[in-house]
mmCIF file of C-alpha atoms in Angstrom:
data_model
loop_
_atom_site.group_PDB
_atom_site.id
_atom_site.type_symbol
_atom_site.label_atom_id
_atom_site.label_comp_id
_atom_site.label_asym_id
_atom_site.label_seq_id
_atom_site.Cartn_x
_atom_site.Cartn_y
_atom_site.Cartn_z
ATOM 1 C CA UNK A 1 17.479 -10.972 -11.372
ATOM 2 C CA UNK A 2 18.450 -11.017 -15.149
ATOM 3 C CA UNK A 3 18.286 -8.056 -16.607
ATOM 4 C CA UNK A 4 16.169 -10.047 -19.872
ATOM 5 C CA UNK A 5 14.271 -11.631 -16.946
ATOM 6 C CA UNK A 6 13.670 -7.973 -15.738
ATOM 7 C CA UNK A 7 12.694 -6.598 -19.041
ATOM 8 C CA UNK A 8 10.020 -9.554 -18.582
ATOM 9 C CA UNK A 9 8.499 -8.573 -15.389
ATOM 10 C CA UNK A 10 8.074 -4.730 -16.281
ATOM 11 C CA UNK A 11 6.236 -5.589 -19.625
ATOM 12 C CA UNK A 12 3.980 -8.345 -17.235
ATOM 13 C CA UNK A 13 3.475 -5.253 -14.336
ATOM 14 C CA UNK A 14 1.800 -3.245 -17.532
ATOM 15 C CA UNK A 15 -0.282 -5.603 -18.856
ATOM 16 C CA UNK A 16 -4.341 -4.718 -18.415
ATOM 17 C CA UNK A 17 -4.242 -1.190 -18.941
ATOM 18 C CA UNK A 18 -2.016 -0.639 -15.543
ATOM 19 C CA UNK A 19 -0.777 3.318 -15.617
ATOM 20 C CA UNK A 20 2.813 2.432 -13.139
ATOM 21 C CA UNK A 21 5.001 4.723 -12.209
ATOM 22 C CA UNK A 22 8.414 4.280 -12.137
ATOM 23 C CA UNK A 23 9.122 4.298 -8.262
ATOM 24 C CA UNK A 24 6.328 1.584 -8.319
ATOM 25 C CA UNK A 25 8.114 -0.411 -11.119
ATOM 26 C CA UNK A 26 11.601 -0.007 -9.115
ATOM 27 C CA UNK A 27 10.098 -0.865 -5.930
ATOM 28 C CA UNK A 28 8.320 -3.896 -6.992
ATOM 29 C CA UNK A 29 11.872 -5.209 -8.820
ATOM 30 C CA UNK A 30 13.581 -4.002 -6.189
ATOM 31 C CA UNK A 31 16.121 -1.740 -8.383
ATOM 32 C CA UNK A 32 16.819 1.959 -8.982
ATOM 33 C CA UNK A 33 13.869 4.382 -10.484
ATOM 34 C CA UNK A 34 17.378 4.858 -12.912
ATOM 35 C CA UNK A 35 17.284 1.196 -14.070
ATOM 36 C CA UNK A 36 13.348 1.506 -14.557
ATOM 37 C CA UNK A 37 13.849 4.401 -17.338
ATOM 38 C CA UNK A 38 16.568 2.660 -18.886
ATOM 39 C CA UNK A 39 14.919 -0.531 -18.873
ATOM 40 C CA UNK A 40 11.349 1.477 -20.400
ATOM 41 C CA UNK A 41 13.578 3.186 -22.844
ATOM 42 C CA UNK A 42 15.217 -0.132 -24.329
ATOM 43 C CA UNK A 43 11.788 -1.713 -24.629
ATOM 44 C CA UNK A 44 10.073 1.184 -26.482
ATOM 45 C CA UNK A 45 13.175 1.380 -28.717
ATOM 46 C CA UNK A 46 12.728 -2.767 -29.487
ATOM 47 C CA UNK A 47 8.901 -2.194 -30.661
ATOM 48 C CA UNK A 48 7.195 -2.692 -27.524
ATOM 49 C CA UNK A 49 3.994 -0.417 -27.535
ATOM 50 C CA UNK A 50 4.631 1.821 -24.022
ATOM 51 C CA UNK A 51 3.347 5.031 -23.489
ATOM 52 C CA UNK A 52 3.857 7.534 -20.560
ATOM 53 C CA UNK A 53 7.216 8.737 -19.389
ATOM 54 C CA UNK A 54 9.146 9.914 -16.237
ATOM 55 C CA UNK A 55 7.549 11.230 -13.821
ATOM 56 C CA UNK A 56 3.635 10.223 -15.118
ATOM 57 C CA UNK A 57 3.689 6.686 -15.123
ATOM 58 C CA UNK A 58 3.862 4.097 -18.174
ATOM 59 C CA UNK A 59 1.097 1.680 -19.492
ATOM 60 C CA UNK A 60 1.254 -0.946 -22.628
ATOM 61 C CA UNK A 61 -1.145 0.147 -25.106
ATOM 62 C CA UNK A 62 -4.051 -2.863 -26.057
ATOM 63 C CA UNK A 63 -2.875 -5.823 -28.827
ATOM 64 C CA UNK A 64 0.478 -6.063 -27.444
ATOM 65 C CA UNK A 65 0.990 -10.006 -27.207
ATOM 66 C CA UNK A 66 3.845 -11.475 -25.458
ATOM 67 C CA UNK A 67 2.566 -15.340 -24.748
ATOM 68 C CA UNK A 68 5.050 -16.775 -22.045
ATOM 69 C CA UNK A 69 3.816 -20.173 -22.261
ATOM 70 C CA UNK A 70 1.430 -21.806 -25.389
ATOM 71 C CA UNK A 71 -1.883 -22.770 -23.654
ATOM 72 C CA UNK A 72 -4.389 -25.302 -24.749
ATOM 73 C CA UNK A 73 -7.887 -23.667 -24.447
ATOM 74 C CA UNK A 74 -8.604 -26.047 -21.243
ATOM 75 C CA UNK A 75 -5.394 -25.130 -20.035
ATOM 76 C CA UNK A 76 -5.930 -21.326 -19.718
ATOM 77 C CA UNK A 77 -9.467 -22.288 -18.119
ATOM 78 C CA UNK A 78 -8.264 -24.444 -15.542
ATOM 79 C CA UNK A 79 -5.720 -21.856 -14.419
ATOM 80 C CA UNK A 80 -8.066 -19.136 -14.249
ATOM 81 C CA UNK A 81 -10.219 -21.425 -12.052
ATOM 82 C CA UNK A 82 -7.629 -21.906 -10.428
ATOM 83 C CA UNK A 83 -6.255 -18.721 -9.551
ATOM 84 C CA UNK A 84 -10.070 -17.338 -8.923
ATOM 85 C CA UNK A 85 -9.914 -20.669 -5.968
ATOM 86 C CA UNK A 86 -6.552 -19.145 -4.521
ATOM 87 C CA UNK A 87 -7.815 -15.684 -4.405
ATOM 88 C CA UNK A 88 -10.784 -16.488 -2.516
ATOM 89 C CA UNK A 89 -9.113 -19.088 -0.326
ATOM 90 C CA UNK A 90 -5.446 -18.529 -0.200
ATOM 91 C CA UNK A 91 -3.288 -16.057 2.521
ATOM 92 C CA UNK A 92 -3.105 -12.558 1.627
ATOM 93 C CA UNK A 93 0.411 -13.015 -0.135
ATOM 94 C CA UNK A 94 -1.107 -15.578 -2.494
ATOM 95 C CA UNK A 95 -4.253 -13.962 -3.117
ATOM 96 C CA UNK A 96 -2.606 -11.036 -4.468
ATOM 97 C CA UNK A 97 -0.342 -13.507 -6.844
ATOM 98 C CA UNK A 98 -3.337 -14.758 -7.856
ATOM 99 C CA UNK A 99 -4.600 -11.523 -8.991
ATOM 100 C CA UNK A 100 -1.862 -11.104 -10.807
ATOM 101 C CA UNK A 101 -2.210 -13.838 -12.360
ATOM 102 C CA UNK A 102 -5.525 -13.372 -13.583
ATOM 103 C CA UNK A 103 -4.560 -10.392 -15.356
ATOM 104 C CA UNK A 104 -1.749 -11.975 -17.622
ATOM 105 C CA UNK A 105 -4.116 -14.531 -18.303
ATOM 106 C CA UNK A 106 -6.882 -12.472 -19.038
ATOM 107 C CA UNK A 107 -4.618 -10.042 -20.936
ATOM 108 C CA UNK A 108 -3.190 -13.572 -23.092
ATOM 109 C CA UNK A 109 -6.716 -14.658 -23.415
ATOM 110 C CA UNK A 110 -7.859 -18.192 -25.412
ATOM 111 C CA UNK A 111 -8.764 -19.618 -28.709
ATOM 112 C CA UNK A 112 -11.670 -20.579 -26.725
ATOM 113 C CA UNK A 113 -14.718 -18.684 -25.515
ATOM 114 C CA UNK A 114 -14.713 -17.937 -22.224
ATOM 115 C CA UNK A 115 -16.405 -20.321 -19.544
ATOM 116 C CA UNK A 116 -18.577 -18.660 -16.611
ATOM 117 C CA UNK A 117 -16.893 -20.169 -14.074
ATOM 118 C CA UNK A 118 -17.755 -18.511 -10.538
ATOM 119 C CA UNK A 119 -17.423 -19.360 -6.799
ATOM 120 C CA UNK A 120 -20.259 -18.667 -4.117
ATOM 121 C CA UNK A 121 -18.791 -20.487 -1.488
ATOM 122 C CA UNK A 122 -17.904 -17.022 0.397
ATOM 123 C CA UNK A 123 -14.083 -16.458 0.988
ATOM 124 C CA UNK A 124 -11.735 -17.596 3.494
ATOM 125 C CA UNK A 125 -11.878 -15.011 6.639
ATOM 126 C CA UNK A 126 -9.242 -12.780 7.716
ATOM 127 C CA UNK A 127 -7.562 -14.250 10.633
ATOM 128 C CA UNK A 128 -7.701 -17.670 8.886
ATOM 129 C CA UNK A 129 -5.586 -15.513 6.241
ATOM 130 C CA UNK A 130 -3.341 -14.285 8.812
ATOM 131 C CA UNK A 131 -2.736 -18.097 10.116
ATOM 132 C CA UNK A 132 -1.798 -19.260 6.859
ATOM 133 C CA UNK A 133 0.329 -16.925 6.017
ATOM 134 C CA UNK A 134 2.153 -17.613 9.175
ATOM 135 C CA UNK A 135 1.786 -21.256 8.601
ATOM 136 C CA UNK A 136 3.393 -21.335 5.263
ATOM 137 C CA UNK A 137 6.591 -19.166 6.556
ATOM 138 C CA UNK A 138 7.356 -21.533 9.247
ATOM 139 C CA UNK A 139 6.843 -24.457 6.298
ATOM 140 C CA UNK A 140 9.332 -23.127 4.632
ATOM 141 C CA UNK A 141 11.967 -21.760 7.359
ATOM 142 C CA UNK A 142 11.684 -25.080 8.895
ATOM 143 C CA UNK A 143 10.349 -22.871 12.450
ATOM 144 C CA UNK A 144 8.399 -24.059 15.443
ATOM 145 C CA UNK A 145 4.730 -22.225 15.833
ATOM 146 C CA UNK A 146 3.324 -21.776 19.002
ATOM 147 C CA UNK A 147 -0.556 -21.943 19.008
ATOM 148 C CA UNK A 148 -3.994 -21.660 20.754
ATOM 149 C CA UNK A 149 -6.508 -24.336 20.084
ATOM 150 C CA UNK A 150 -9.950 -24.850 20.703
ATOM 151 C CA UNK A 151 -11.936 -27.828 19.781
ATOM 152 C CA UNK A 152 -15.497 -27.338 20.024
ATOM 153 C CA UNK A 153 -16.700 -27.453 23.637
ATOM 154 C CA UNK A 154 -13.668 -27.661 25.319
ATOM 155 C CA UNK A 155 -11.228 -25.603 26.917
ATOM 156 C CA UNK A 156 -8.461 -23.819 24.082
ATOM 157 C CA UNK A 157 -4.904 -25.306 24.941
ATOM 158 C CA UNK A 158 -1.235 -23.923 24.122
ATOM 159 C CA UNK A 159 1.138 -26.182 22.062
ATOM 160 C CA UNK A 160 3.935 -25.956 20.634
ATOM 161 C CA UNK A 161 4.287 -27.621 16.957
ATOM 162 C CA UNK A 162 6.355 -28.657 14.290
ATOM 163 C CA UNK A 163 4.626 -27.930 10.934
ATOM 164 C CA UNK A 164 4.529 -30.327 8.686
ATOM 165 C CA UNK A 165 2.539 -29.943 5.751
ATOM 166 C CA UNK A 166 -1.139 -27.921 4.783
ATOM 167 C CA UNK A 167 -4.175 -29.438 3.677
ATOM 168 C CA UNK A 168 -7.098 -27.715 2.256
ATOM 169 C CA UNK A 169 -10.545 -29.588 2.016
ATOM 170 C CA UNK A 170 -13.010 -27.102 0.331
ATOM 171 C CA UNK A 171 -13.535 -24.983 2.720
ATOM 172 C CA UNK A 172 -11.021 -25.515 5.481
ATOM 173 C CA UNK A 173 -7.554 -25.822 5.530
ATOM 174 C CA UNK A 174 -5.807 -28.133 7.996
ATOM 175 C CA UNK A 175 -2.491 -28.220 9.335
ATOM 176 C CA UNK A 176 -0.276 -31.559 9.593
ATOM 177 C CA UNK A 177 2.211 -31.437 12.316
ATOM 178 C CA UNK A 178 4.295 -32.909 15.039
ATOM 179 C CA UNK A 179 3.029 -31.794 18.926
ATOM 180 C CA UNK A 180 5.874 -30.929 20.807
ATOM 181 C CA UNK A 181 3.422 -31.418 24.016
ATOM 182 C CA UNK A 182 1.751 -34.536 23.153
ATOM 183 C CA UNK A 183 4.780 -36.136 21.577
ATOM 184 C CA UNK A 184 2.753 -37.148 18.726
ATOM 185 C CA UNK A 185 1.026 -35.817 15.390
ATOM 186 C CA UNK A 186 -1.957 -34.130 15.582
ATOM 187 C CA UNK A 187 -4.036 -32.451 12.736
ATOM 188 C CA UNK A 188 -5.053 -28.895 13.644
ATOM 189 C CA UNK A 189 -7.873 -26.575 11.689
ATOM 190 C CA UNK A 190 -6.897 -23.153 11.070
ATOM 191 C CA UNK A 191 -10.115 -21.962 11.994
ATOM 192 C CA UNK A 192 -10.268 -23.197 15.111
ATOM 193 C CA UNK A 193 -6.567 -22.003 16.200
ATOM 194 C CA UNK A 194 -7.247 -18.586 18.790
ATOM 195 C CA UNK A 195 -3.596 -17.445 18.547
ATOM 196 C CA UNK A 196 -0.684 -18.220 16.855
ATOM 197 C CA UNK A 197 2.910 -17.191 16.608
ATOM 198 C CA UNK A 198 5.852 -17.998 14.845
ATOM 199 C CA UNK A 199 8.974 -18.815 17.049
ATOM 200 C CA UNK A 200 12.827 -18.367 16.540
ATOM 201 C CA UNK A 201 13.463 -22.144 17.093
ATOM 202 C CA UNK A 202 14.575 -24.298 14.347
ATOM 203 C CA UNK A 203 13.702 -27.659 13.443
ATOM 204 C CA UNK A 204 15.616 -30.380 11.373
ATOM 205 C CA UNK A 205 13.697 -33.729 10.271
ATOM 206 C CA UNK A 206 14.151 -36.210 12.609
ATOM 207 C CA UNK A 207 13.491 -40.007 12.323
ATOM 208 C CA UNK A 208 9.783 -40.670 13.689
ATOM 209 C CA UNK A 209 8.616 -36.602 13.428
ATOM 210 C CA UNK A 210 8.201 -36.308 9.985
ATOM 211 C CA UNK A 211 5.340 -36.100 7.365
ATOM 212 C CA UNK A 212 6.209 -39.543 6.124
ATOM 213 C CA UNK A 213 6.648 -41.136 9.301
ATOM 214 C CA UNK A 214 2.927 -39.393 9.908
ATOM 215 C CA UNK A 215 1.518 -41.169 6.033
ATOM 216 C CA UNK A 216 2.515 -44.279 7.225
ATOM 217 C CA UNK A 217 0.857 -44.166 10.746
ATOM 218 C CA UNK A 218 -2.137 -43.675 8.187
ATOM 219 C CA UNK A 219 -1.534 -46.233 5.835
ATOM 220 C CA UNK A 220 -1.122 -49.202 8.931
ATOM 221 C CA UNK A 221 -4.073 -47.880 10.684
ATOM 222 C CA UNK A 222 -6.891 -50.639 10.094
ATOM 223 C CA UNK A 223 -9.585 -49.225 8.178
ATOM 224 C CA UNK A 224 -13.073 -48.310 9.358
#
C-alpha cells in the first residue's frame, strides 16, 4: 500500500467518533505500531484534527471533512440503501464492509435530508452466511466445492461443483454452477445446501462448463 493511500485509510478507520489504538490501526493496515505513530504524527502536523496519543488510542475530532468522492444527494441515498441491503444479507466479510461503509457515509453526510429508509425483511441466517462466504472464495480462486443438498422432500445428495456465478433474489441467494456428478448445470439455493466445503482442486474454463455456455442454454430454451 501507498504510504498517501495509507494516510487515507487511518483518517477513514477514525471517522465516527472511533477511539483506535495504534496496534489496532497497525493490525488492520497490516504495518508496524512504529509506522502508525509516524503516520498519526504527519497528519496532525498537516492540520488534520486527531487527538489521543501512544499508548491511549486516537480519534478525529467532529467537522473534519475529507469527501473521497462528490455525491449527488440520490447518490449518497442509494448507497446507504445499499450498504444497509448487504449488511443484512451479505457473508460476514461483507457485512462488516458494509458497516464500514455506512460510517464514512454517514460521517460525509448529504445536501439532502435524510430518507427513512429501513428493512424488515429479517436478515440472512448464519450458516447461509457461512456458505457464502465459502461460495465467494472458491468464485474467486477458481476451486471446486463439495456440497450437501436437499430439495424439499427428498433425500440430501453429495456433489461436487464448479461455481460459477451467485444470484440473489430478495431473500435467497442462489448458486450457478457446473455438476461434476450430473455432467450438467444445476442451480443450487444456499439455504437448502446441509454441508459444504471448499476443496484444493482447481478449475480452468472449459468450452461447454462455463457461465456463458449456461446463459445460452437459457436463452434457446423455448419459453413457457
Amino acid at each position: 500500500m501507498r504510504r498517501a493511500d495509507r494516510l487515507f485509510e487511518i483518517v477513514q478507520h477514525l471517522r465516527g467518533g472511533r477511539l483506535r489504538s495504534a496496534r489496532a490501526l497497525a493490525e488492520a493496515l497490516e504495518v508496524s505500531t512504529r509506522t502508525i505513530y509516524r503516520d498519526v504524527a504527519d497528519l496532525i502536523a498537516s492540520g488534520v484534527p486527531i487527538d489521543g496519543a501512544a499508548g491511549v488510542g486516537y480519534i478525529l475530532r467532529p467537522g473534519f471533512f475529507l469527501p473521497p468522492l462528490a455525491l449527488t444527494p440520490a447518490e449518497h441515498q442509494a448507497l446507504l440503501v445499499g450498504a444497509r441491503l448487504v449488511s443484512a444479507w451479505a457473508d460476514s466479510d461483507l457485512a462488516a464492509a458494509a458497516q464500514e461503509a455506512l460510517i464514512k457515509l454517514e460521517a460525509v453526510g448529504s445536501a439532502a435530508p435524510p430518507t427513512p429508509i429501513h428493512s424488515y425483511g429479517g436478515r440472512l441466517p448464519a450458516p447461509v452466511r457461512r456458505h457464502l462466504r465459502h461460495v465467494r472464495q472458491a468464485l474467486a480462486e477458481g476451486r471446486k466445492l463439495d456440497l450437501t443438498y436437499a430439495k424439499p422432500g427428498a433425500v440430501a445428495e453429495t456433489r461436487c461443483i464448479r461455481p460459477l456465478s451467485l444470484e440473489f433474489w430478495g431473500m435467497v441467494w442462489t448458486l450457478t454452477a457446473w455438476c461434476e456428478r450430473r455432467q450438467d448445470f444445476r442451480v443450487f439455493r444456499l439455504d437448502r445446501i446441509e454441508q459444504l466445503a471448499m476443496t484444493d482442486a482447481r478449475f480452468t474454463p472449459e468450452p461447454g462448463k462455463t457461465l456463458a455456455d449456461y446463459l445460452k442454454t437459457l436463452e434457446a430454451a423455448p419459453d413457457g
